mmCIF file of C-alpha atoms in Angstrom:
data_model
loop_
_atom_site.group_PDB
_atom_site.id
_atom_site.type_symbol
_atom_site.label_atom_id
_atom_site.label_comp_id
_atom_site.label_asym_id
_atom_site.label_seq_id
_atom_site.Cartn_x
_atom_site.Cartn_y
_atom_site.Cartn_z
ATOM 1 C CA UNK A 1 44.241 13.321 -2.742
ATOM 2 C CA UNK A 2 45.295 9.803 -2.565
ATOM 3 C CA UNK A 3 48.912 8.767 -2.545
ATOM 4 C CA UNK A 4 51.058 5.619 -2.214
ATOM 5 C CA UNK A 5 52.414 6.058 1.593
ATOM 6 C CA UNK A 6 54.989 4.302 3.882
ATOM 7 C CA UNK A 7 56.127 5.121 7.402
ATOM 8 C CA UNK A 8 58.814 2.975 7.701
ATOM 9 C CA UNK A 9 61.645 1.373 5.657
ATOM 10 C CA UNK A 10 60.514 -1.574 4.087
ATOM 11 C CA UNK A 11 57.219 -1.745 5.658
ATOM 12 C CA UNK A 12 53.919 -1.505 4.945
ATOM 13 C CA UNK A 13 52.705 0.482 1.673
ATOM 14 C CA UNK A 14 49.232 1.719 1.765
ATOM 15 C CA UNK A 15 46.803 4.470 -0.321
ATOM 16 C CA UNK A 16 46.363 7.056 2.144
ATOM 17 C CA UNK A 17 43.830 10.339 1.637
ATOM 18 C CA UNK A 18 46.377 13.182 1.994
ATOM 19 C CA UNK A 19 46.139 17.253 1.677
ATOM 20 C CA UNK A 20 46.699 18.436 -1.812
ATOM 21 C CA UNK A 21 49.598 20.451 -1.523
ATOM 22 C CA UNK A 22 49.848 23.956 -1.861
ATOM 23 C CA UNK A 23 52.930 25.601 -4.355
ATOM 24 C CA UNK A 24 55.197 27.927 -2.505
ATOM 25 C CA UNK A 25 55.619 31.493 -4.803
ATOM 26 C CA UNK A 26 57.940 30.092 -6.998
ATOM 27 C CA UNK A 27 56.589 26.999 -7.053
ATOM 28 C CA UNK A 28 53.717 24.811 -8.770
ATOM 29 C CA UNK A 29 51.347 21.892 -7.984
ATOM 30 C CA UNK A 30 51.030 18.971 -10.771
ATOM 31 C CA UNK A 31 48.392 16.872 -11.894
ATOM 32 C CA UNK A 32 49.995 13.590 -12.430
ATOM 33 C CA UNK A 33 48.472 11.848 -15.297
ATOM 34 C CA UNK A 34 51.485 9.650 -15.560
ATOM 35 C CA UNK A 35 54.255 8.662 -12.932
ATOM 36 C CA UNK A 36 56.978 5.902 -13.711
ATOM 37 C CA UNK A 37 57.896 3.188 -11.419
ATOM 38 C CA UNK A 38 61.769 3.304 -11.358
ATOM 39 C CA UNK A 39 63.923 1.139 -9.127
ATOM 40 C CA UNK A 40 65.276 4.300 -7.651
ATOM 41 C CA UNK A 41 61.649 4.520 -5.929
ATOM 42 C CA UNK A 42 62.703 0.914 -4.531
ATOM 43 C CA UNK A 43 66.052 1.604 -3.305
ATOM 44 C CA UNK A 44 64.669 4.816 -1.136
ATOM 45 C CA UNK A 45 61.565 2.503 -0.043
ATOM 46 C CA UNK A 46 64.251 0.191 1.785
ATOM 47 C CA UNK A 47 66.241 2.493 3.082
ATOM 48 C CA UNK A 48 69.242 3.131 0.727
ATOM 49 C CA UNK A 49 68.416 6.914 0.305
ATOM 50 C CA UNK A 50 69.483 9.326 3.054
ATOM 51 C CA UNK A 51 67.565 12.272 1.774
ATOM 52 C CA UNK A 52 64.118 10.505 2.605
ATOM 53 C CA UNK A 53 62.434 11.855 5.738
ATOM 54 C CA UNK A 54 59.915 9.119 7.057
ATOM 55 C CA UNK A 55 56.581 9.435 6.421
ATOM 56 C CA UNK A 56 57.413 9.192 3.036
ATOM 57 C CA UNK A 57 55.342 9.804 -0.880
ATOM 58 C CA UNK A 58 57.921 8.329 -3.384
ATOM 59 C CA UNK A 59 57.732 9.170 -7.485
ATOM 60 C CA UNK A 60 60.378 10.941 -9.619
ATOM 61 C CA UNK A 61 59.445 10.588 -12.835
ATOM 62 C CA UNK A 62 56.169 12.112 -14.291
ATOM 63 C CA UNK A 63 54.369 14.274 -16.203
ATOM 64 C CA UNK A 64 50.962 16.213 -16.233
ATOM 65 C CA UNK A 65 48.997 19.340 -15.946
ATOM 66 C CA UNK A 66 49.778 22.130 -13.884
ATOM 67 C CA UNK A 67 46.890 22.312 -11.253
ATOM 68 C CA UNK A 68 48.392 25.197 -9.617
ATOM 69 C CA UNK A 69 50.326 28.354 -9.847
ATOM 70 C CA UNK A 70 52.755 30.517 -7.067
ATOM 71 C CA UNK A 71 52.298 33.740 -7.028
ATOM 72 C CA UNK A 72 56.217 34.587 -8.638
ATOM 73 C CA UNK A 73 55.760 32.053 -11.413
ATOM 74 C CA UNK A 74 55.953 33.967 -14.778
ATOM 75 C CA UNK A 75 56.193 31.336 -17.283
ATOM 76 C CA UNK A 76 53.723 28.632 -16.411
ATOM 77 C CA UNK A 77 49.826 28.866 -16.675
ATOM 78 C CA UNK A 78 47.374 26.678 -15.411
ATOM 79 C CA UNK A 79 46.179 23.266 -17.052
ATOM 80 C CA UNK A 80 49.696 23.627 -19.333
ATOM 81 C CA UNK A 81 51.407 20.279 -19.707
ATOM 82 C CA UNK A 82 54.158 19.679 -18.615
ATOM 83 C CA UNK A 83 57.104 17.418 -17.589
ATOM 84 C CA UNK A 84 60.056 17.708 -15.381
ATOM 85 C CA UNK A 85 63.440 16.380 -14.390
ATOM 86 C CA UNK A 86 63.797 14.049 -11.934
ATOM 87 C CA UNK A 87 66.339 16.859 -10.592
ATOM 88 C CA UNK A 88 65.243 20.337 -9.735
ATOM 89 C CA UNK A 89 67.896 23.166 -9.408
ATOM 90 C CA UNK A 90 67.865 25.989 -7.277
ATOM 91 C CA UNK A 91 68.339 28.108 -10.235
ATOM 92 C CA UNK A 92 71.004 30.718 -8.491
ATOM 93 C CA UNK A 93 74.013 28.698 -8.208
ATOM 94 C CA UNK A 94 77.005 28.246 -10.196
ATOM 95 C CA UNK A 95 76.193 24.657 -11.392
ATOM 96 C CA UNK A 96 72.152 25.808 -12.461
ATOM 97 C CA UNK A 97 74.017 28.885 -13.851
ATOM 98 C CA UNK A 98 76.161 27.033 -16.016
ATOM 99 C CA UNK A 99 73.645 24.806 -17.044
ATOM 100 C CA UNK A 100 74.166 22.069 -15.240
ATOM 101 C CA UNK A 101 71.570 22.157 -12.768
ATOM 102 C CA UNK A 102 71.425 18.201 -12.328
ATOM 103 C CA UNK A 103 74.288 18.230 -10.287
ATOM 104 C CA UNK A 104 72.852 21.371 -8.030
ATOM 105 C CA UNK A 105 74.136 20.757 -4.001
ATOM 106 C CA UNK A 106 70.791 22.318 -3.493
ATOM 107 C CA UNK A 107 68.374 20.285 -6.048
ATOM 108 C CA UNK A 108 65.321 19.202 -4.926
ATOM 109 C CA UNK A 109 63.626 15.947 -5.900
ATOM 110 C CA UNK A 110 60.137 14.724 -5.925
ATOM 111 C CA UNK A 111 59.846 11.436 -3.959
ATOM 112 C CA UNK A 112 63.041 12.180 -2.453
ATOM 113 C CA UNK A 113 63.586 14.654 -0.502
ATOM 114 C CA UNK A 114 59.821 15.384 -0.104
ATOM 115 C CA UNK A 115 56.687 13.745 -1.211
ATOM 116 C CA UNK A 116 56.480 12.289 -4.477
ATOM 117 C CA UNK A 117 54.605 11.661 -7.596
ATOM 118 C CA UNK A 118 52.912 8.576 -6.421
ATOM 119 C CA UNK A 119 49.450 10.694 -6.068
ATOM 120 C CA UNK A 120 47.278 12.697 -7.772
ATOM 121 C CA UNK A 121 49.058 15.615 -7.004
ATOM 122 C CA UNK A 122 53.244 16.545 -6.222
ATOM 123 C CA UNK A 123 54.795 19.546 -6.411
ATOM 124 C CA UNK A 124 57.839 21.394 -7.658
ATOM 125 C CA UNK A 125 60.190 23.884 -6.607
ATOM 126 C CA UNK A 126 61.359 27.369 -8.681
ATOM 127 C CA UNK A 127 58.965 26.451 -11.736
ATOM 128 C CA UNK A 128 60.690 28.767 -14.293
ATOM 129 C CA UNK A 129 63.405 26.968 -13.877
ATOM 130 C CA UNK A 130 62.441 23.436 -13.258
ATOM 131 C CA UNK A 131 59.416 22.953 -15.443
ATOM 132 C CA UNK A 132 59.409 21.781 -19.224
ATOM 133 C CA UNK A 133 56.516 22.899 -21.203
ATOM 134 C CA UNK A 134 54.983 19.185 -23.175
ATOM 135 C CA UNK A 135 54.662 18.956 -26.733
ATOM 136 C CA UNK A 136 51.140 17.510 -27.698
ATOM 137 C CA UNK A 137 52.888 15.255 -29.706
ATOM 138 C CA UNK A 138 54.488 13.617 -26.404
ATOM 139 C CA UNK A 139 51.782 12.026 -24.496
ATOM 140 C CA UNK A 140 52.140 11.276 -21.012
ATOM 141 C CA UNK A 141 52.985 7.904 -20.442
ATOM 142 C CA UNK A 142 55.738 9.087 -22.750
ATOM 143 C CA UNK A 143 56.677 12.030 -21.280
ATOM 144 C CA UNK A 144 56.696 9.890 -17.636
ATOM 145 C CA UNK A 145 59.315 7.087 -19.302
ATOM 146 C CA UNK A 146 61.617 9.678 -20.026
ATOM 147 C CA UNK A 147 62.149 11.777 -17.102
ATOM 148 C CA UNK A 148 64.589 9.587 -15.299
ATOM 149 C CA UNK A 149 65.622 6.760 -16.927
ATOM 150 C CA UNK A 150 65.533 7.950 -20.876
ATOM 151 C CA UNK A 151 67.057 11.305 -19.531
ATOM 152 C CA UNK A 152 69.353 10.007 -17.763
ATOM 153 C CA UNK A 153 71.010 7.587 -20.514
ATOM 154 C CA UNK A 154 70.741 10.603 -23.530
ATOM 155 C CA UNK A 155 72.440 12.734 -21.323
ATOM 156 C CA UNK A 156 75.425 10.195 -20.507
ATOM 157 C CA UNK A 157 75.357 8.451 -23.971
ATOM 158 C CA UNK A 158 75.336 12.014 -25.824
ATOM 159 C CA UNK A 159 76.328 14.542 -23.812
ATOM 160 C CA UNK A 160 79.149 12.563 -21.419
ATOM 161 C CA UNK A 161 80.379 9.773 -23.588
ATOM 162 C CA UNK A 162 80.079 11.682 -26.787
ATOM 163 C CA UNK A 163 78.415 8.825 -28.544
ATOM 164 C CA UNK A 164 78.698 8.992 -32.613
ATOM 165 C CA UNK A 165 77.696 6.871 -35.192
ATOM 166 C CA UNK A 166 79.531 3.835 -36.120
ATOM 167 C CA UNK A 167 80.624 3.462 -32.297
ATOM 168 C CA UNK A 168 80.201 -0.218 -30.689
ATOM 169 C CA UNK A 169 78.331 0.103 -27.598
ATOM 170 C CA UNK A 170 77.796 -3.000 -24.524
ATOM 171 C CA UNK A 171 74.929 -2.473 -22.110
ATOM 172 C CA UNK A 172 74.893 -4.533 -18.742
ATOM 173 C CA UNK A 173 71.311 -5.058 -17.631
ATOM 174 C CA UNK A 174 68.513 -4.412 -20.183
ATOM 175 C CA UNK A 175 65.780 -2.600 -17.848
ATOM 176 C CA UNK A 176 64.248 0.914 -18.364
ATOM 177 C CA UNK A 177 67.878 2.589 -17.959
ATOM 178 C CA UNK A 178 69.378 -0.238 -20.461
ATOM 179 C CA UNK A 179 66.576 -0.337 -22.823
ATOM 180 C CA UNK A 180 66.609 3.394 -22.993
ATOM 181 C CA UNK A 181 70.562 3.844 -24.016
ATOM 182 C CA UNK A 182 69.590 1.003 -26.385
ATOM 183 C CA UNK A 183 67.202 2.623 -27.973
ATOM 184 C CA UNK A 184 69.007 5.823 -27.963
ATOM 185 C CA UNK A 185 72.711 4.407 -29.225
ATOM 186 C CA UNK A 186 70.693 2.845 -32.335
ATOM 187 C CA UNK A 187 69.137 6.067 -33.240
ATOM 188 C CA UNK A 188 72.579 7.406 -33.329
ATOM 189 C CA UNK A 189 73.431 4.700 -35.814
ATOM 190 C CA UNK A 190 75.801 2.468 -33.303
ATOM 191 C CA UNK A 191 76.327 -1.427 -33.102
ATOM 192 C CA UNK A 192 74.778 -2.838 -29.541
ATOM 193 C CA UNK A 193 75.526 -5.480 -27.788
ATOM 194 C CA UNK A 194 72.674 -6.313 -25.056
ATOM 195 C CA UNK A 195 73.717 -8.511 -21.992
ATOM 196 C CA UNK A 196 71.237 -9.952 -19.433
ATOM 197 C CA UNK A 197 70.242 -12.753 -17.377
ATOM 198 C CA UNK A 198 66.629 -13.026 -18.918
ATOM 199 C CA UNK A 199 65.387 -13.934 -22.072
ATOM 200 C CA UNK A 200 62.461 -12.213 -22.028
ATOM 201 C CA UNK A 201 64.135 -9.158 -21.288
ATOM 202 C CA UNK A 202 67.040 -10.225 -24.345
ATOM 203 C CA UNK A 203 63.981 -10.765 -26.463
ATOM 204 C CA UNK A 204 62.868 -7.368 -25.488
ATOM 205 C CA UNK A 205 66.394 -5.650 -26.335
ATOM 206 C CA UNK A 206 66.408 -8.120 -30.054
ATOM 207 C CA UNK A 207 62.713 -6.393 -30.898
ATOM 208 C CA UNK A 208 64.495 -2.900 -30.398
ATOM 209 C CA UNK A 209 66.932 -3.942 -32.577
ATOM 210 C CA UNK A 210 70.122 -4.989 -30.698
ATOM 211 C CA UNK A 211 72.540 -5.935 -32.842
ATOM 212 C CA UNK A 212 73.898 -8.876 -30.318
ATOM 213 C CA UNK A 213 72.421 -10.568 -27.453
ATOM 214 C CA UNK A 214 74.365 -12.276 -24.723
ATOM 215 C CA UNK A 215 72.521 -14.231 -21.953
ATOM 216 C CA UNK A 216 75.525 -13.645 -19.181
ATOM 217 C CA UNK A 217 73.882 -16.763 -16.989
ATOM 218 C CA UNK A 218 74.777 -18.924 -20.205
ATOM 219 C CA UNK A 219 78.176 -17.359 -21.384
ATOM 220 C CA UNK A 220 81.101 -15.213 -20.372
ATOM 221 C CA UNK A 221 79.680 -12.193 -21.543
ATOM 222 C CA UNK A 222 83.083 -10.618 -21.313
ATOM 223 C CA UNK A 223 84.653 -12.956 -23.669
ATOM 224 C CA UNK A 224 81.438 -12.813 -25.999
ATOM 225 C CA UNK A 225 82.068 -9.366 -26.810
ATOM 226 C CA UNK A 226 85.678 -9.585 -27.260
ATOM 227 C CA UNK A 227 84.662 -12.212 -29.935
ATOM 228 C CA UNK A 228 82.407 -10.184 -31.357
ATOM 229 C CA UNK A 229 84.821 -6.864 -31.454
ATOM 230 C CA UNK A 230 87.583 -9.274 -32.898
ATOM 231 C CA UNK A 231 89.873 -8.389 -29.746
ATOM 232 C CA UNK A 232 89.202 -5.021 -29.354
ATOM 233 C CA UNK A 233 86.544 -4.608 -26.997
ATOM 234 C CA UNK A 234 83.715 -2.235 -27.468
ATOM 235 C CA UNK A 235 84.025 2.232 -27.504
ATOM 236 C CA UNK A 236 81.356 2.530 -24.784
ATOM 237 C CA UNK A 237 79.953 0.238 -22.042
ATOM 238 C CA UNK A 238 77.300 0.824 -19.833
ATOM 239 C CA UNK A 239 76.750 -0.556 -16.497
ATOM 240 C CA UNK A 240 72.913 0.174 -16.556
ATOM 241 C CA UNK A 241 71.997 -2.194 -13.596
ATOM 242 C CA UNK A 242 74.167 -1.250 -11.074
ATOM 243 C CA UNK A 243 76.357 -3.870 -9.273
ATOM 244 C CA UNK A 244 80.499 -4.204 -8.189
ATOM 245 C CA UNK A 245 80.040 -7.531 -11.019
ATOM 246 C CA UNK A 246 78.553 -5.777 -13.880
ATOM 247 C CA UNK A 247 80.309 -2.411 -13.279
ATOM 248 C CA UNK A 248 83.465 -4.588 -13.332
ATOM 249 C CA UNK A 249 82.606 -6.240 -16.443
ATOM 250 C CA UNK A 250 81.458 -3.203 -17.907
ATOM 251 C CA UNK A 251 85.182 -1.470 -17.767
ATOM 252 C CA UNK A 252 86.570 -5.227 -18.598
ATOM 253 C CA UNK A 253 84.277 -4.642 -21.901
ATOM 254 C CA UNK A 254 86.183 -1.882 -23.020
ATOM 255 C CA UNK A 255 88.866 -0.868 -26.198
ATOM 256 C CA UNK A 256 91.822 0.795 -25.209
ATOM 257 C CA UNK A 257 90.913 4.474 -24.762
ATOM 258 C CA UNK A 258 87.101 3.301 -24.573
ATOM 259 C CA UNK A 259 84.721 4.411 -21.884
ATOM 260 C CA UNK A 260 82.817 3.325 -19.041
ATOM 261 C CA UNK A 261 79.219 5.041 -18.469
ATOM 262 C CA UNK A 262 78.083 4.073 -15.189
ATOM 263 C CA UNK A 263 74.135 4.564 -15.291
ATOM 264 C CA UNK A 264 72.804 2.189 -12.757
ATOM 265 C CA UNK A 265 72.456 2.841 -9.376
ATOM 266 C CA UNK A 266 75.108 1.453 -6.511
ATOM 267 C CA UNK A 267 73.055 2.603 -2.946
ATOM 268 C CA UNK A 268 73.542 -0.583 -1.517
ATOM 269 C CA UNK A 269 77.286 -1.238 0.337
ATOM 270 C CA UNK A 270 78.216 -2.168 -3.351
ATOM 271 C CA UNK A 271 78.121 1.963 -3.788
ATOM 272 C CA UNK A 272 82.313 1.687 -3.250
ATOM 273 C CA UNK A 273 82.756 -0.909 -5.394
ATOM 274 C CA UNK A 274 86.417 -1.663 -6.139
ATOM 275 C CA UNK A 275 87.191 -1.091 -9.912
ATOM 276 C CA UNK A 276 89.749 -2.983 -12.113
ATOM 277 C CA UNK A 277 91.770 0.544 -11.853
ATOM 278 C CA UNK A 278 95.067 -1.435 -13.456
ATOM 279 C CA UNK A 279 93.124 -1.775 -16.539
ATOM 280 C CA UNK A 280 91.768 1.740 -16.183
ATOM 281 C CA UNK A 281 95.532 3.358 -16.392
ATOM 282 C CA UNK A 282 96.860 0.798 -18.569
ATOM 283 C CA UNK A 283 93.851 1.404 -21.515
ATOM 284 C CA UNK A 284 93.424 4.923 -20.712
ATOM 285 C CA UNK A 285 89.800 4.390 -19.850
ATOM 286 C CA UNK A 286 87.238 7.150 -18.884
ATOM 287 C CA UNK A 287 84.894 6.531 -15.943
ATOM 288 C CA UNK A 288 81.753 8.465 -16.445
ATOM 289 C CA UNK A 289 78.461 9.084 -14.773
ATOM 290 C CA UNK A 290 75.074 10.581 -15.691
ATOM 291 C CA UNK A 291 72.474 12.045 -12.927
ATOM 292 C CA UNK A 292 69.679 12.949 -15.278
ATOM 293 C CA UNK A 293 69.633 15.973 -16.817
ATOM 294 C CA UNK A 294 68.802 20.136 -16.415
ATOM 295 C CA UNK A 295 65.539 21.248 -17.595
ATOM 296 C CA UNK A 296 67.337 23.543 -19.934
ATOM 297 C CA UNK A 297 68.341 20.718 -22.134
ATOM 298 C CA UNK A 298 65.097 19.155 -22.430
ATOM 299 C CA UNK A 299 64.399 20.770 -25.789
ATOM 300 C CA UNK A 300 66.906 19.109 -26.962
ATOM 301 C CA UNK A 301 66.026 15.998 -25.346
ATOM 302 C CA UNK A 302 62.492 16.159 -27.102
ATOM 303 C CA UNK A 303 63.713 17.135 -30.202
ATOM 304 C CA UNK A 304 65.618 14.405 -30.901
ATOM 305 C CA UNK A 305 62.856 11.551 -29.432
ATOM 306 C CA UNK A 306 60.699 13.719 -32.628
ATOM 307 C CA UNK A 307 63.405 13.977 -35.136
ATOM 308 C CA UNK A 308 64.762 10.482 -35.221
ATOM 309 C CA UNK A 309 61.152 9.378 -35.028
ATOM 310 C CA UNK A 310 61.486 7.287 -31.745
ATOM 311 C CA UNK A 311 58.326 5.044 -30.164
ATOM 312 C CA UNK A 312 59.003 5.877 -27.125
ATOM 313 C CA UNK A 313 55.874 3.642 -26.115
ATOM 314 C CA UNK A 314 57.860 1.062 -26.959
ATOM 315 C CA UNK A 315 59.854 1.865 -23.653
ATOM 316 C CA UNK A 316 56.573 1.171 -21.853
ATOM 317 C CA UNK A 317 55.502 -2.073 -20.484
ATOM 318 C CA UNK A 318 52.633 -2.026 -18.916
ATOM 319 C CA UNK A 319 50.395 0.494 -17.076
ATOM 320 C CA UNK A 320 48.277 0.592 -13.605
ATOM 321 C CA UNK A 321 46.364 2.775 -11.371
ATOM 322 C CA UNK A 322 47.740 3.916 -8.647
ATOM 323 C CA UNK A 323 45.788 1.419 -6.150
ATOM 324 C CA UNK A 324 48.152 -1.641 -7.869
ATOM 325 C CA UNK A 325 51.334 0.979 -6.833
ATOM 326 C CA UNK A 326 52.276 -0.480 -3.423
ATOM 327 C CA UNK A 327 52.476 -4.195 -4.579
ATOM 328 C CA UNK A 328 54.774 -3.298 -7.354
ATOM 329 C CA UNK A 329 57.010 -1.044 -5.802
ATOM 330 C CA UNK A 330 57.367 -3.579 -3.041
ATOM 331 C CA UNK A 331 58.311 -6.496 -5.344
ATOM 332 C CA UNK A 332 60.336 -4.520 -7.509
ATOM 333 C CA UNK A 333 63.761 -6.102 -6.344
ATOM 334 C CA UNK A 334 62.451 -9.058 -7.359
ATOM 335 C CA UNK A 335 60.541 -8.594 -10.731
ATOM 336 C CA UNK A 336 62.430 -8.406 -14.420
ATOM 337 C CA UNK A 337 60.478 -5.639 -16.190
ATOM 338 C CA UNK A 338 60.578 -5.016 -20.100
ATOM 339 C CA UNK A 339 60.845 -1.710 -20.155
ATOM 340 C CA UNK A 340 59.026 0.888 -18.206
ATOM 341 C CA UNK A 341 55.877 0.363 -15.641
ATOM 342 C CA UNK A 342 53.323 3.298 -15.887
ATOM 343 C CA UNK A 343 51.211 4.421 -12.939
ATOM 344 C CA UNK A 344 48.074 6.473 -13.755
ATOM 345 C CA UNK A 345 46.746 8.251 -10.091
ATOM 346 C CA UNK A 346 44.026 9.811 -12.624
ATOM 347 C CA UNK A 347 42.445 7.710 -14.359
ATOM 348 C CA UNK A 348 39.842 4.839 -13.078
ATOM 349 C CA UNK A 349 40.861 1.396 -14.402
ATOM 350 C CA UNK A 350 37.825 -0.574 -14.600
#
């Protein structure tokens, strides 16, 4: 199969011809039809993630056809499609018991801690419990966007923060994570204030209907949105970039009693950021996080992407073949993306 490749940290990315892999009992092999290009895939390309083992596939977020079967799978056939959390559980302890098998010390993830869904081919641990069966009104590309980034913010918008409607929300940073919670937080019927450096990306967030748009190289975007709150600040802000400033201004954002929903990744030294934790105990603020979500709740996941009648291709920005994959994940740092970038290992783009 070929597969995006790299042998060392921030080195050379190449297509390589590699072994299709074989599933373990429990286990499947995917045909990826449609992989997402996530800056997670960037931070463990230069190093920031310690579960990588060098030589290294990376790829987290996909979806597909099963191409084949473990012996102990029960639930699973071949050619079904399918989807699956960035985070697999081991399915036995008391975190996957509880249903909260995206915070499993044992989880497994693709393009993480083993090869990854850069490739025609990854697979997946303990398939029962792991994989998530595609509706055929979901296609791929989709299905891809939202198994890291879309997951990720409906699980901490919903599920963490308890987002209802009529709530005020801030999001810092208006990529695939911040696109996704906006997208999600006006389905829910909330107000949403977009911040970013770049007005294509701001023009982005105003198409998806953001209520306000602050450029934050123009304006104070904390003073912006106590303008716009009247004083108050907002209910929930989101830190979906991933930085000590906007993680800072995120909690600065907030109402008294309001919460912070930290969704973007710190794996640089910036991981033990300082917080303004005077303002934390003063306005009784709630520091939150969100690591994906379990397969188990993916129903509900889909079900409400269907019921509230979302375009979730309106998360997507642009797709490639795989053999455009190494120049993008290398320049990722360094590119403002719309939305979501698709890679397609099988199809031929002419």
């Amino acid at each position: 199969m070929r597969a995006i490749y790299f042998e060392k940290f921030n080195g050379p990315v190449i297509i390589k011809d590699l072994p299709i892999p074989a599933p373990s009992p429990q286990g499947c092999v995917i045909k990826v039809e449609a992989t997402g290009i996530c800056r997670s895939d960037w931070h463990g390309y230069v190093g920031h993630d310690s579960d990588i083992k060098l030589p290294h596939v990376p790829g987290h977020e996909f979806a597909g056809t099963i191409f084949a079967v473990g012996g102990g799978v029960k639930n699973f056939k071949l050619n079904q499609r399918v989807t699956v959390p960035f985070v697999n559980g081991c399915s036995s302890c008391q975190y996957c018991i509880s249903g909260n098998a995206q915070v499993c010390p044992q989880q497994t993830q693709a393009g993480f801690t083993h090869f990854g869904s850069f490739a025609e081919y990854v697979k997946i641990e303990n398939a029962d419990f792991n994989l998530v069966n595609l509706p055929d009104q979901i296609d791929f590309n989709s299905a891809a966007a939202l198994g890291c980034r879309f997951a990720t913010s409906y699980r901490g918008l919903i599920d963490r923060a308890k987002l209802k409607s009529g709530d005020t929300v801030a999001i810092y940073g208006c990529g695939g994570i911040g696109l996704s919670a906006l997208i999600i937080a006006k389905a829910m019927g909330a107000k949403v204030i977009c911040v970013d450096i770049n007005e294509r990306i701001l023009e982005k967030a105003k198409a998806l209907n953001a209520d306000y748009l602050i450029n934050s190289k123009k304006v104070e975007p904390i003073d912006q949105i106590h303008q716009i709150t009247q004083g108050n600040g907002v209910d929930i802000s989101i830190d979906a970039l991933g930085s000590e400033q906007t993680s800072n201004q995120s909690v600065l954002s907030l109402k008294r009693g309001g919460k912070h929903l930290q969704l973007g990744l710190l794996l640089t030294p910036s991981s033990n950021t300082p917080m303004p934790m005077a303002r934390v105990i003063a306005y009784e603020l709630d520091i939150l996080g969100s690591h994906g979500m379990s397969a188990v709740d993916y129903p509900k996941l889909l079900s409400f992407c269907l019921d509230k009648k979302i375009d979730l291709n309106s998360l997507i920005a642009d797709c490639f073949s795989l053999e455009d994959g190494p120049e993008l994940l290398k320049n990722l740092d360094k590119t403002a993306i719309a939305g979501v970038n698709i890679l397609n290992p099988s199809k031929a783009f002419i």
